[in-house]
JSON list of N, CA and C in Angstrom, two decimals:
[
{"chain": "A", "resi": 932, "resn": "SER", "atom": "N", "xyz": [0.84, -1.19, 0.00]},
{"chain": "A", "resi": 932, "resn": "SER", "atom": "CA", "xyz": [0.00, 0.00, 0.00]},
{"chain": "A", "resi": 932, "resn": "SER", "atom": "C", "xyz": [0.88, 1.24, 0.00]},
{"chain": "A", "resi": 933, "resn": "GLY", "atom": "N", "xyz": [0.36, 2.32, -0.58]},
{"chain": "A", "resi": 933, "resn": "GLY", "atom": "CA", "xyz": [1.01, 3.62, -0.54]},
{"chain": "A", "resi": 933, "resn": "GLY", "atom": "C", "xyz": [0.10, 4.58, 0.19]},
{"chain": "A", "resi": 934, "resn": "SER", "atom": "N", "xyz": [0.69, 5.62, 0.80]},
{"chain": "A", "resi": 934, "resn": "SER", "atom": "CA", "xyz": [-0.12, 6.47, 1.66]},
{"chain": "A", "resi": 934, "resn": "SER", "atom": "C", "xyz": [0.40, 7.90, 1.72]},
{"chain": "A", "resi": 935, "resn": "ALA", "atom": "N", "xyz": [-0.44, 8.78, 2.26]},
{"chain": "A", "resi": 935, "resn": "ALA", "atom": "CA", "xyz": [-0.05, 10.16, 2.50]},
{"chain": "A", "resi": 935, "resn": "ALA", "atom": "C", "xyz": [1.04, 10.26, 3.57]},
{"chain": "A", "resi": 936, "resn": "ASP", "atom": "N", "xyz": [1.29, 9.19, 4.30]},
{"chain": "A", "resi": 936, "resn": "ASP", "atom": "CA", "xyz": [2.35, 9.21, 5.31]},
{"chain": "A", "resi": 936, "resn": "ASP", "atom": "C", "xyz": [3.75, 9.01, 4.70]},
{"chain": "A", "resi": 937, "resn": "LYS", "atom": "N", "xyz": [3.83, 8.96, 3.35]},
{"chain": "A", "resi": 937, "resn": "LYS", "atom": "CA", "xyz": [5.09, 8.85, 2.59]},
{"chain": "A", "resi": 937, "resn": "LYS", "atom": "C", "xyz": [5.69, 7.44, 2.61]},
{"chain": "A", "resi": 938, "resn": "LEU", "atom": "N", "xyz": [4.93, 6.48, 3.09]},
{"chain": "A", "resi": 938, "resn": "LEU", "atom": "CA", "xyz": [5.44, 5.12, 3.24]},
{"chain": "A", "resi": 938, "resn": "LEU", "atom": "C", "xyz": [4.81, 4.17, 2.24]},
{"chain": "A", "resi": 939, "resn": "VAL", "atom": "N", "xyz": [5.57, 3.14, 1.89]},
{"chain": "A", "resi": 939, "resn": "VAL", "atom": "CA", "xyz": [5.06, 1.99, 1.15]},
{"chain": "A", "resi": 939, "resn": "VAL", "atom": "C", "xyz": [5.10, 0.83, 2.13]},
{"chain": "A", "resi": 940, "resn": "LYS", "atom": "N", "xyz": [4.01, 0.10, 2.23]},
{"chain": "A", "resi": 940, "resn": "LYS", "atom": "CA", "xyz": [3.97, -1.05, 3.14]},
{"chain": "A", "resi": 940, "resn": "LYS", "atom": "C", "xyz": [3.60, -2.31, 2.37]},
{"chain": "A", "resi": 941, "resn": "ILE", "atom": "N", "xyz": [4.25, -3.39, 2.73]},
{"chain": "A", "resi": 941, "resn": "ILE", "atom": "CA", "xyz": [3.94, -4.71, 2.17]},
{"chain": "A", "resi": 941, "resn": "ILE", "atom": "C", "xyz": [3.26, -5.51, 3.29]},
{"chain": "A", "resi": 942, "resn": "TRP", "atom": "N", "xyz": [2.11, -6.07, 2.95]},
{"chain": "A", "resi": 942, "resn": "TRP", "atom": "CA", "xyz": [1.28, -6.78, 3.92]},
{"chain": "A", "resi": 942, "resn": "TRP", "atom": "C", "xyz": [1.13, -8.25, 3.52]},
{"chain": "A", "resi": 943, "resn": "ASP", "atom": "N", "xyz": [1.00, -9.13, 4.50]},
{"chain": "A", "resi": 943, "resn": "ASP", "atom": "CA", "xyz": [0.67, -10.52, 4.25]},
{"chain": "A", "resi": 943, "resn": "ASP", "atom": "C", "xyz": [-0.83, -10.60, 4.00]},
{"chain": "A", "resi": 944, "resn": "SER", "atom": "N", "xyz": [-1.22, -11.07, 2.82]},
{"chain": "A", "resi": 944, "resn": "SER", "atom": "CA", "xyz": [-2.64, -11.09, 2.47]},
{"chain": "A", "resi": 944, "resn": "SER", "atom": "C", "xyz": [-3.44, -12.13, 3.25]},
{"chain": "A", "resi": 945, "resn": "GLY", "atom": "N", "xyz": [-2.78, -13.13, 3.80]},
{"chain": "A", "resi": 945, "resn": "GLY", "atom": "CA", "xyz": [-3.47, -14.15, 4.57]},
{"chain": "A", "resi": 945, "resn": "GLY", "atom": "C", "xyz": [-3.74, -13.73, 6.00]},
{"chain": "A", "resi": 946, "resn": "SER", "atom": "N", "xyz": [-2.72, -13.19, 6.65]},
{"chain": "A", "resi": 946, "resn": "SER", "atom": "CA", "xyz": [-2.83, -12.84, 8.07]},
{"chain": "A", "resi": 946, "resn": "SER", "atom": "C", "xyz": [-3.14, -11.37, 8.31]},
{"chain": "A", "resi": 947, "resn": "GLY", "atom": "N", "xyz": [-2.84, -10.53, 7.31]},
{"chain": "A", "resi": 947, "resn": "GLY", "atom": "CA", "xyz": [-3.01, -9.09, 7.50]},
{"chain": "A", "resi": 947, "resn": "GLY", "atom": "C", "xyz": [-1.84, -8.44, 8.22]},
{"chain": "A", "resi": 948, "resn": "ALA", "atom": "N", "xyz": [-0.80, -9.22, 8.49]},
{"chain": "A", "resi": 948, "resn": "ALA", "atom": "CA", "xyz": [0.37, -8.69, 9.20]},
{"chain": "A", "resi": 948, "resn": "ALA", "atom": "C", "xyz": [1.21, -7.82, 8.27]},
{"chain": "A", "resi": 949, "resn": "GLU", "atom": "N", "xyz": [1.74, -6.76, 8.83]},
{"chain": "A", "resi": 949, "resn": "GLU", "atom": "CA", "xyz": [2.67, -5.92, 8.09]},
{"chain": "A", "resi": 949, "resn": "GLU", "atom": "C", "xyz": [3.99, -6.66, 7.97]},
{"chain": "A", "resi": 950, "resn": "MET", "atom": "N", "xyz": [4.49, -6.79, 6.74]},
{"chain": "A", "resi": 950, "resn": "MET", "atom": "CA", "xyz": [5.72, -7.54, 6.51]},
{"chain": "A", "resi": 950, "resn": "MET", "atom": "C", "xyz": [6.94, -6.63, 6.38]},
{"chain": "A", "resi": 951, "resn": "ARG", "atom": "N", "xyz": [6.74, -5.46, 5.76]},
{"chain": "A", "resi": 951, "resn": "ARG", "atom": "CA", "xyz": [7.87, -4.58, 5.52]},
{"chain": "A", "resi": 951, "resn": "ARG", "atom": "C", "xyz": [7.37, -3.16, 5.27]},
{"chain": "A", "resi": 952, "resn": "THR", "atom": "N", "xyz": [8.15, -2.18, 5.73]},
{"chain": "A", "resi": 952, "resn": "THR", "atom": "CA", "xyz": [7.88, -0.77, 5.44]},
{"chain": "A", "resi": 952, "resn": "THR", "atom": "C", "xyz": [9.04, -0.24, 4.61]},
{"chain": "A", "resi": 953, "resn": "LEU", "atom": "N", "xyz": [8.72, 0.40, 3.49]},
{"chain": "A", "resi": 953, "resn": "LEU", "atom": "CA", "xyz": [9.73, 0.93, 2.58]},
{"chain": "A", "resi": 953, "resn": "LEU", "atom": "C", "xyz": [9.77, 2.46, 2.75]},
{"chain": "A", "resi": 954, "resn": "LEU", "atom": "N", "xyz": [10.91, 2.95, 3.18]},
{"chain": "A", "resi": 954, "resn": "LEU", "atom": "CA", "xyz": [11.09, 4.37, 3.48]},
{"chain": "A", "resi": 954, "resn": "LEU", "atom": "C", "xyz": [11.93, 5.03, 2.40]},
{"chain": "A", "resi": 955, "resn": "GLY", "atom": "N", "xyz": [11.51, 6.22, 1.94]},
{"chain": "A", "resi": 955, "resn": "GLY", "atom": "CA", "xyz": [12.36, 6.92, 0.99]},
{"chain": "A", "resi": 955, "resn": "GLY", "atom": "C", "xyz": [11.68, 8.05, 0.25]},
{"chain": "A", "resi": 956, "resn": "HIS", "atom": "N", "xyz": [10.36, 8.03, 0.15]},
{"chain": "A", "resi": 956, "resn": "HIS", "atom": "CA", "xyz": [9.66, 9.12, -0.51]},
{"chain": "A", "resi": 956, "resn": "HIS", "atom": "C", "xyz": [9.53, 10.30, 0.45]},
{"chain": "A", "resi": 957, "resn": "SER", "atom": "N", "xyz": [9.55, 11.52, -0.12]},
{"chain": "A", "resi": 957, "resn": "SER", "atom": "CA", "xyz": [9.44, 12.73, 0.71]},
{"chain": "A", "resi": 957, "resn": "SER", "atom": "C", "xyz": [8.06, 13.37, 0.63]},
{"chain": "A", "resi": 958, "resn": "ASN", "atom": "N", "xyz": [7.13, 12.70, -0.04]},
{"chain": "A", "resi": 958, "resn": "ASN", "atom": "CA", "xyz": [5.75, 13.18, -0.13]},
{"chain": "A", "resi": 958, "resn": "ASN", "atom": "C", "xyz": [4.85, 11.96, -0.28]},
{"chain": "A", "resi": 959, "resn": "GLU", "atom": "N", "xyz": [3.54, 12.17, -0.35]},
{"chain": "A", "resi": 959, "resn": "GLU", "atom": "CA", "xyz": [2.59, 11.06, -0.38]},
{"chain": "A", "resi": 959, "resn": "GLU", "atom": "C", "xyz": [2.86, 10.10, -1.54]},
{"chain": "A", "resi": 960, "resn": "VAL", "atom": "N", "xyz": [2.60, 8.84, -1.31]},
{"chain": "A", "resi": 960, "resn": "VAL", "atom": "CA", "xyz": [2.78, 7.79, -2.30]},
{"chain": "A", "resi": 960, "resn": "VAL", "atom": "C", "xyz": [1.42, 7.53, -2.94]},
{"chain": "A", "resi": 961, "resn": "ASN", "atom": "N", "xyz": [1.35, 7.73, -4.26]},
{"chain": "A", "resi": 961, "resn": "ASN", "atom": "CA", "xyz": [0.08, 7.66, -4.98]},
{"chain": "A", "resi": 961, "resn": "ASN", "atom": "C", "xyz": [-0.20, 6.33, -5.66]},
{"chain": "A", "resi": 962, "resn": "SER", "atom": "N", "xyz": [0.85, 5.58, -5.97]},
{"chain": "A", "resi": 962, "resn": "SER", "atom": "CA", "xyz": [0.66, 4.34, -6.72]},
{"chain": "A", "resi": 962, "resn": "SER", "atom": "C", "xyz": [1.78, 3.36, -6.39]},
{"chain": "A", "resi": 963, "resn": "VAL", "atom": "N", "xyz": [1.42, 2.07, -6.31]},
{"chain": "A", "resi": 963, "resn": "VAL", "atom": "CA", "xyz": [2.40, 1.02, -6.07]},
{"chain": "A", "resi": 963, "resn": "VAL", "atom": "C", "xyz": [2.05, -0.21, -6.90]},
{"chain": "A", "resi": 964, "resn": "GLY", "atom": "N", "xyz": [3.03, -1.05, -7.15]},
{"chain": "A", "resi": 964, "resn": "GLY", "atom": "CA", "xyz": [2.76, -2.29, -7.87]},
{"chain": "A", "resi": 964, "resn": "GLY", "atom": "C", "xyz": [3.91, -3.27, -7.72]},
{"chain": "A", "resi": 965, "resn": "PHE", "atom": "N", "xyz": [3.58, -4.56, -7.79]},
{"chain": "A", "resi": 965, "resn": "PHE", "atom": "CA", "xyz": [4.58, -5.62, -7.73]},
{"chain": "A", "resi": 965, "resn": "PHE", "atom": "C", "xyz": [5.08, -5.96, -9.13]},
{"chain": "A", "resi": 966, "resn": "SER", "atom": "N", "xyz": [6.35, -6.36, -9.21]},
{"chain": "A", "resi": 966, "resn": "SER", "atom": "CA", "xyz": [6.87, -6.93, -10.45]},
{"chain": "A", "resi": 966, "resn": "SER", "atom": "C", "xyz": [6.20, -8.29, -10.65]},
{"chain": "A", "resi": 967, "resn": "PRO", "atom": "N", "xyz": [6.16, -8.79, -11.89]},
{"chain": "A", "resi": 967, "resn": "PRO", "atom": "CA", "xyz": [5.52, -10.09, -12.14]},
{"chain": "A", "resi": 967, "resn": "PRO", "atom": "C", "xyz": [6.08, -11.24, -11.31]},
{"chain": "A", "resi": 968, "resn": "ASP", "atom": "N", "xyz": [7.37, -11.19, -11.00]},
{"chain": "A", "resi": 968, "resn": "ASP", "atom": "CA", "xyz": [7.97, -12.28, -10.21]},
{"chain": "A", "resi": 968, "resn": "ASP", "atom": "C", "xyz": [7.92, -12.02, -8.71]},
{"chain": "A", "resi": 969, "resn": "GLY", "atom": "N", "xyz": [7.40, -10.85, -8.29]},
{"chain": "A", "resi": 969, "resn": "GLY", "atom": "CA", "xyz": [7.25, -10.55, -6.88]},
{"chain": "A", "resi": 969, "resn": "GLY", "atom": "C", "xyz": [8.51, -10.11, -6.15]},
{"chain": "A", "resi": 970, "resn": "THR", "atom": "N", "xyz": [9.61, -9.95, -6.87]},
{"chain": "A", "resi": 970, "resn": "THR", "atom": "CA", "xyz": [10.87, -9.60, -6.21]},
{"chain": "A", "resi": 970, "resn": "THR", "atom": "C", "xyz": [11.08, -8.10, -6.05]},
{"chain": "A", "resi": 971, "resn": "ARG", "atom": "N", "xyz": [10.28, -7.31, -6.76]},
{"chain": "A", "resi": 971, "resn": "ARG", "atom": "CA", "xyz": [10.42, -5.85, -6.69]},
{"chain": "A", "resi": 971, "resn": "ARG", "atom": "C", "xyz": [9.05, -5.19, -6.57]},
{"chain": "A", "resi": 972, "resn": "VAL", "atom": "N", "xyz": [9.08, -3.99, -6.02]},
{"chain": "A", "resi": 972, "resn": "VAL", "atom": "CA", "xyz": [7.89, -3.13, -5.95]},
{"chain": "A", "resi": 972, "resn": "VAL", "atom": "C", "xyz": [8.27, -1.81, -6.60]},
{"chain": "A", "resi": 973, "resn": "VAL", "atom": "N", "xyz": [7.34, -1.23, -7.35]},
{"chain": "A", "resi": 973, "resn": "VAL", "atom": "CA", "xyz": [7.54, 0.11, -7.90]},
{"chain": "A", "resi": 973, "resn": "VAL", "atom": "C", "xyz": [6.56, 1.04, -7.19]},
{"chain": "A", "resi": 974, "resn": "SER", "atom": "N", "xyz": [7.01, 2.27, -6.92]},
{"chain": "A", "resi": 974, "resn": "SER", "atom": "CA", "xyz": [6.14, 3.25, -6.27]},
{"chain": "A", "resi": 974, "resn": "SER", "atom": "C", "xyz": [6.28, 4.59, -6.97]},
{"chain": "A", "resi": 975, "resn": "GLY", "atom": "N", "xyz": [5.17, 5.32, -7.02]},
{"chain": "A", "resi": 975, "resn": "GLY", "atom": "CA", "xyz": [5.15, 6.67, -7.59]},
{"chain": "A", "resi": 975, "resn": "GLY", "atom": "C", "xyz": [4.60, 7.63, -6.56]},
{"chain": "A", "resi": 976, "resn": "SER", "atom": "N", "xyz": [5.17, 8.83, -6.50]},
{"chain": "A", "resi": 976, "resn": "SER", "atom": "CA", "xyz": [4.85, 9.74, -5.41]},
{"chain": "A", "resi": 976, "resn": "SER", "atom": "C", "xyz": [4.65, 11.17, -5.86]},
{"chain": "A", "resi": 977, "resn": "ALA", "atom": "N", "xyz": [4.04, 11.95, -4.98]},
{"chain": "A", "resi": 977, "resn": "ALA", "atom": "CA", "xyz": [3.91, 13.39, -5.19]},
{"chain": "A", "resi": 977, "resn": "ALA", "atom": "C", "xyz": [5.27, 14.09, -5.11]},
{"chain": "A", "resi": 978, "resn": "ASP", "atom": "N", "xyz": [6.31, 13.39, -4.70]},
{"chain": "A", "resi": 978, "resn": "ASP", "atom": "CA", "xyz": [7.66, 13.97, -4.69]},
{"chain": "A", "resi": 978, "resn": "ASP", "atom": "C", "xyz": [8.30, 13.94, -6.08]},
{"chain": "A", "resi": 979, "resn": "LYS", "atom": "N", "xyz": [7.52, 13.53, -7.11]},
{"chain": "A", "resi": 979, "resn": "LYS", "atom": "CA", "xyz": [7.93, 13.49, -8.52]},
{"chain": "A", "resi": 979, "resn": "LYS", "atom": "C", "xyz": [8.86, 12.32, -8.85]},
{"chain": "A", "resi": 980, "resn": "LEU", "atom": "N", "xyz": [8.99, 11.38, -7.93]},
{"chain": "A", "resi": 980, "resn": "LEU", "atom": "CA", "xyz": [9.90, 10.26, -8.12]},
{"chain": "A", "resi": 980, "resn": "LEU", "atom": "C", "xyz": [9.17, 8.95, -8.30]},
{"chain": "A", "resi": 981, "resn": "VAL", "atom": "N", "xyz": [9.81, 8.07, -9.07]},
{"chain": "A", "resi": 981, "resn": "VAL", "atom": "CA", "xyz": [9.44, 6.67, -9.18]},
{"chain": "A", "resi": 981, "resn": "VAL", "atom": "C", "xyz": [10.57, 5.89, -8.52]},
{"chain": "A", "resi": 982, "resn": "LYS", "atom": "N", "xyz": [10.23, 5.02, -7.60]},
{"chain": "A", "resi": 982, "resn": "LYS", "atom": "CA", "xyz": [11.27, 4.22, -6.93]},
{"chain": "A", "resi": 982, "resn": "LYS", "atom": "C", "xyz": [10.99, 2.74, -7.15]},
{"chain": "A", "resi": 983, "resn": "ILE", "atom": "N", "xyz": [12.06, 2.00, -7.28]},
{"chain": "A", "resi": 983, "resn": "ILE", "atom": "CA", "xyz": [11.98, 0.54, -7.37]},
{"chain": "A", "resi": 983, "resn": "ILE", "atom": "C", "xyz": [12.65, -0.02, -6.13]},
{"chain": "A", "resi": 984, "resn": "TRP", "atom": "N", "xyz": [11.98, -0.98, -5.52]},
{"chain": "A", "resi": 984, "resn": "TRP", "atom": "CA", "xyz": [12.41, -1.54, -4.24]},
{"chain": "A", "resi": 984, "resn": "TRP", "atom": "C", "xyz": [12.61, -3.05, -4.34]},
{"chain": "A", "resi": 985, "resn": "ASN", "atom": "N", "xyz": [13.52, -3.57, -3.52]},
{"chain": "A", "resi": 985, "resn": "ASN", "atom": "CA", "xyz": [13.73, -5.01, -3.38]},
{"chain": "A", "resi": 985, "resn": "ASN", "atom": "C", "xyz": [12.79, -5.50, -2.29]},
{"chain": "A", "resi": 986, "resn": "THR", "atom": "N", "xyz": [11.89, -6.43, -2.60]},
{"chain": "A", "resi": 986, "resn": "THR", "atom": "CA", "xyz": [10.91, -6.88, -1.61]},
{"chain": "A", "resi": 986, "resn": "THR", "atom": "C", "xyz": [11.54, -7.73, -0.51]},
{"chain": "A", "resi": 987, "resn": "ALA", "atom": "N", "xyz": [12.63, -8.40, -0.78]},
{"chain": "A", "resi": 987, "resn": "ALA", "atom": "CA", "xyz": [13.27, -9.26, 0.22]},
{"chain": "A", "resi": 987, "resn": "ALA", "atom": "C", "xyz": [13.98, -8.44, 1.30]},
{"chain": "A", "resi": 988, "resn": "THR", "atom": "N", "xyz": [14.63, -7.36, 0.88]},
{"chain": "A", "resi": 988, "resn": "THR", "atom": "CA", "xyz": [15.43, -6.57, 1.82]},
{"chain": "A", "resi": 988, "resn": "THR", "atom": "C", "xyz": [14.75, -5.26, 2.23]},
{"chain": "A", "resi": 989, "resn": "GLY", "atom": "N", "xyz": [13.82, -4.79, 1.41]},
{"chain": "A", "resi": 989, "resn": "GLY", "atom": "CA", "xyz": [13.21, -3.48, 1.65]},
{"chain": "A", "resi": 989, "resn": "GLY", "atom": "C", "xyz": [14.07, -2.33, 1.17]},
{"chain": "A", "resi": 990, "resn": "GLY", "atom": "N", "xyz": [15.20, -2.65, 0.57]},
{"chain": "A", "resi": 990, "resn": "GLY", "atom": "CA", "xyz": [16.11, -1.62, 0.09]},
{"chain": "A", "resi": 990, "resn": "GLY", "atom": "C", "xyz": [15.67, -1.01, -1.22]},
{"chain": "A", "resi": 991, "resn": "GLU", "atom": "N", "xyz": [16.03, 0.24, -1.41]},
{"chain": "A", "resi": 991, "resn": "GLU", "atom": "CA", "xyz": [15.75, 0.94, -2.66]},
{"chain": "A", "resi": 991, "resn": "GLU", "atom": "C", "xyz": [16.73, 0.48, -3.72]},
{"chain": "A", "resi": 992, "resn": "VAL", "atom": "N", "xyz": [16.22, -0.01, -4.83]},
{"chain": "A", "resi": 992, "resn": "VAL", "atom": "CA", "xyz": [17.06, -0.44, -5.95]},
{"chain": "A", "resi": 992, "resn": "VAL", "atom": "C", "xyz": [17.50, 0.77, -6.75]},
{"chain": "A", "resi": 993, "resn": "CYS", "atom": "N", "xyz": [16.55, 1.66, -7.07]},
{"chain": "A", "resi": 993, "resn": "CYS", "atom": "CA", "xyz": [16.87, 2.88, -7.79]},
{"chain": "A", "resi": 993, "resn": "CYS", "atom": "C", "xyz": [15.74, 3.88, -7.67]},
{"chain": "A", "resi": 994, "resn": "SER", "atom": "N", "xyz": [16.07, 5.13, -7.95]},
{"chain": "A", "resi": 994, "resn": "SER", "atom": "CA", "xyz": [15.11, 6.23, -7.93]},
{"chain": "A", "resi": 994, "resn": "SER", "atom": "C", "xyz": [15.14, 6.86, -9.32]},
{"chain": "A", "resi": 995, "resn": "LEU", "atom": "N", "xyz": [13.98, 6.91, -9.96]},
{"chain": "A", "resi": 995, "resn": "LEU", "atom": "CA", "xyz": [13.87, 7.41, -11.33]},
{"chain": "A", "resi": 995, "resn": "LEU", "atom": "C", "xyz": [13.32, 8.84, -11.31]},
{"chain": "A", "resi": 996, "resn": "THR", "atom": "N", "xyz": [14.05, 9.74, -11.94]},
{"chain": "A", "resi": 996, "resn": "THR", "atom": "CA", "xyz": [13.66, 11.15, -11.99]},
{"chain": "A", "resi": 996, "resn": "THR", "atom": "C", "xyz": [13.20, 11.51, -13.39]},
{"chain": "A", "resi": 997, "resn": "GLY", "atom": "N", "xyz": [12.59, 12.67, -13.54]},
{"chain": "A", "resi": 997, "resn": "GLY", "atom": "CA", "xyz": [12.21, 13.12, -14.86]},
{"chain": "A", "resi": 997, "resn": "GLY", "atom": "C", "xyz": [10.81, 13.71, -14.92]},
{"chain": "A", "resi": 998, "resn": "HIS", "atom": "N", "xyz": [10.00, 13.46, -13.91]},
{"chain": "A", "resi": 998, "resn": "HIS", "atom": "CA", "xyz": [8.66, 14.04, -13.88]},
{"chain": "A", "resi": 998, "resn": "HIS", "atom": "C", "xyz": [8.72, 15.46, -13.32]},
{"chain": "A", "resi": 999, "resn": "ALA", "atom": "N", "xyz": [7.92, 16.35, -13.91]},
{"chain": "A", "resi": 999, "resn": "ALA", "atom": "CA", "xyz": [7.85, 17.74, -13.44]},
{"chain": "A", "resi": 999, "resn": "ALA", "atom": "C", "xyz": [6.80, 17.92, -12.36]},
{"chain": "A", "resi": 1000, "resn": "ASN", "atom": "N", "xyz": [5.92, 16.93, -12.21]},
{"chain": "A", "resi": 1000, "resn": "ASN", "atom": "CA", "xyz": [4.85, 16.98, -11.21]},
{"chain": "A", "resi": 1000, "resn": "ASN", "atom": "C", "xyz": [4.69, 15.61, -10.56]},
{"chain": "A", "resi": 1001, "resn": "ALA", "atom": "N", "xyz": [3.70, 15.52, -9.71]},
{"chain": "A", "resi": 1001, "resn": "ALA", "atom": "CA", "xyz": [3.43, 14.27, -8.98]},
{"chain": "A", "resi": 1001, "resn": "ALA", "atom": "C", "xyz": [3.25, 13.09, -9.93]},
{"chain": "A", "resi": 1002, "resn": "VAL", "atom": "N", "xyz": [3.67, 11.93, -9.49]},
{"chain": "A", "resi": 1002, "resn": "VAL", "atom": "CA", "xyz": [3.47, 10.68, -10.23]},
{"chain": "A", "resi": 1002, "resn": "VAL", "atom": "C", "xyz": [2.20, 10.03, -9.68]},
{"chain": "A", "resi": 1003, "resn": "TRP", "atom": "N", "xyz": [1.24, 9.78, -10.56]},
{"chain": "A", "resi": 1003, "resn": "TRP", "atom": "CA", "xyz": [-0.06, 9.26, -10.15]},
{"chain": "A", "resi": 1003, "resn": "TRP", "atom": "C", "xyz": [-0.25, 7.78, -10.42]},
{"chain": "A", "resi": 1004, "resn": "ALA", "atom": "N", "xyz": [0.52, 7.21, -11.33]},
{"chain": "A", "resi": 1004, "resn": "ALA", "atom": "CA", "xyz": [0.34, 5.79, -11.65]},
{"chain": "A", "resi": 1004, "resn": "ALA", "atom": "C", "xyz": [1.66, 5.18, -12.08]},
{"chain": "A", "resi": 1005, "resn": "VAL", "atom": "N", "xyz": [1.90, 3.95, -11.66]},
{"chain": "A", "resi": 1005, "resn": "VAL", "atom": "CA", "xyz": [3.09, 3.19, -12.04]},
{"chain": "A", "resi": 1005, "resn": "VAL", "atom": "C", "xyz": [2.70, 1.74, -12.29]},
{"chain": "A", "resi": 1006, "resn": "ALA", "atom": "N", "xyz": [3.48, 1.07, -13.12]},
{"chain": "A", "resi": 1006, "resn": "ALA", "atom": "CA", "xyz": [3.25, -0.36, -13.37]},
{"chain": "A", "resi": 1006, "resn": "ALA", "atom": "C", "xyz": [4.49, -0.97, -14.01]},
{"chain": "A", "resi": 1007, "resn": "PHE", "atom": "N", "xyz": [4.70, -2.26, -13.76]},
{"chain": "A", "resi": 1007, "resn": "PHE", "atom": "CA", "xyz": [5.73, -3.03, -14.45]},
{"chain": "A", "resi": 1007, "resn": "PHE", "atom": "C", "xyz": [5.15, -3.57, -15.75]},
{"chain": "A", "resi": 1008, "resn": "SER", "atom": "N", "xyz": [6.01, -3.76, -16.72]},
{"chain": "A", "resi": 1008, "resn": "SER", "atom": "CA", "xyz": [5.61, -4.46, -17.95]},
{"chain": "A", "resi": 1008, "resn": "SER", "atom": "C", "xyz": [5.39, -5.92, -17.61]},
{"chain": "A", "resi": 1009, "resn": "PRO", "atom": "N", "xyz": [4.66, -6.66, -18.45]},
{"chain": "A", "resi": 1009, "resn": "PRO", "atom": "CA", "xyz": [4.40, -8.08, -18.16]},
{"chain": "A", "resi": 1009, "resn": "PRO", "atom": "C", "xyz": [5.65, -8.93, -17.96]},
{"chain": "A", "resi": 1010, "resn": "ASP", "atom": "N", "xyz": [6.76, -8.56, -18.62]},
{"chain": "A", "resi": 1010, "resn": "ASP", "atom": "CA", "xyz": [8.00, -9.33, -18.44]},
{"chain": "A", "resi": 1010, "resn": "ASP", "atom": "C", "xyz": [8.85, -8.80, -17.30]},
{"chain": "A", "resi": 1011, "resn": "GLY", "atom": "N", "xyz": [8.42, -7.70, -16.66]},
{"chain": "A", "resi": 1011, "resn": "GLY", "atom": "CA", "xyz": [9.15, -7.14, -15.52]},
{"chain": "A", "resi": 1011, "resn": "GLY", "atom": "C", "xyz": [10.40, -6.37, -15.86]},
{"chain": "A", "resi": 1012, "resn": "LYS", "atom": "N", "xyz": [10.66, -6.15, -17.15]},
{"chain": "A", "resi": 1012, "resn": "LYS", "atom": "CA", "xyz": [11.90, -5.48, -17.56]},
{"chain": "A", "resi": 1012, "resn": "LYS", "atom": "C", "xyz": [11.77, -3.97, -17.67]},
{"chain": "A", "resi": 1013, "resn": "ARG", "atom": "N", "xyz": [10.53, -3.48, -17.71]},
{"chain": "A", "resi": 1013, "resn": "ARG", "atom": "CA", "xyz": [10.31, -2.04, -17.85]},
{"chain": "A", "resi": 1013, "resn": "ARG", "atom": "C", "xyz": [9.27, -1.58, -16.85]},
{"chain": "A", "resi": 1014, "resn": "VAL", "atom": "N", "xyz": [9.31, -0.27, -16.57]},
{"chain": "A", "resi": 1014, "resn": "VAL", "atom": "CA", "xyz": [8.32, 0.36, -15.70]},
{"chain": "A", "resi": 1014, "resn": "VAL", "atom": "C", "xyz": [7.72, 1.53, -16.47]},
{"chain": "A", "resi": 1015, "resn": "VAL", "atom": "N", "xyz": [6.43, 1.74, -16.32]},
{"chain": "A", "resi": 1015, "resn": "VAL", "atom": "CA", "xyz": [5.76, 2.88, -16.92]},
{"chain": "A", "resi": 1015, "resn": "VAL", "atom": "C", "xyz": [5.22, 3.75, -15.78]},
{"chain": "A", "resi": 1016, "resn": "SER", "atom": "N", "xyz": [5.28, 5.07, -16.00]},
{"chain": "A", "resi": 1016, "resn": "SER", "atom": "CA", "xyz": [4.77, 6.01, -14.99]},
{"chain": "A", "resi": 1016, "resn": "SER", "atom": "C", "xyz": [4.07, 7.16, -15.66]}
]
């Protein structure tokens, strides 16, 4: 999930337990998505950044710049090799 609290959270869908919190955005997180293989998460934020995260470690893989305004939607391509924002 993404939130106005600037956090991305990964939850266990069976138990509802919080599994990991991803820290790094400086403004609200508007969109999140899993890679097809589940190893990465992409997030888009009002801070104008797209970030890719490692789901196993919670670490930021990279931060993508280039937007002049808030990022409202993100997604991985079906093969997981590209991200659209």
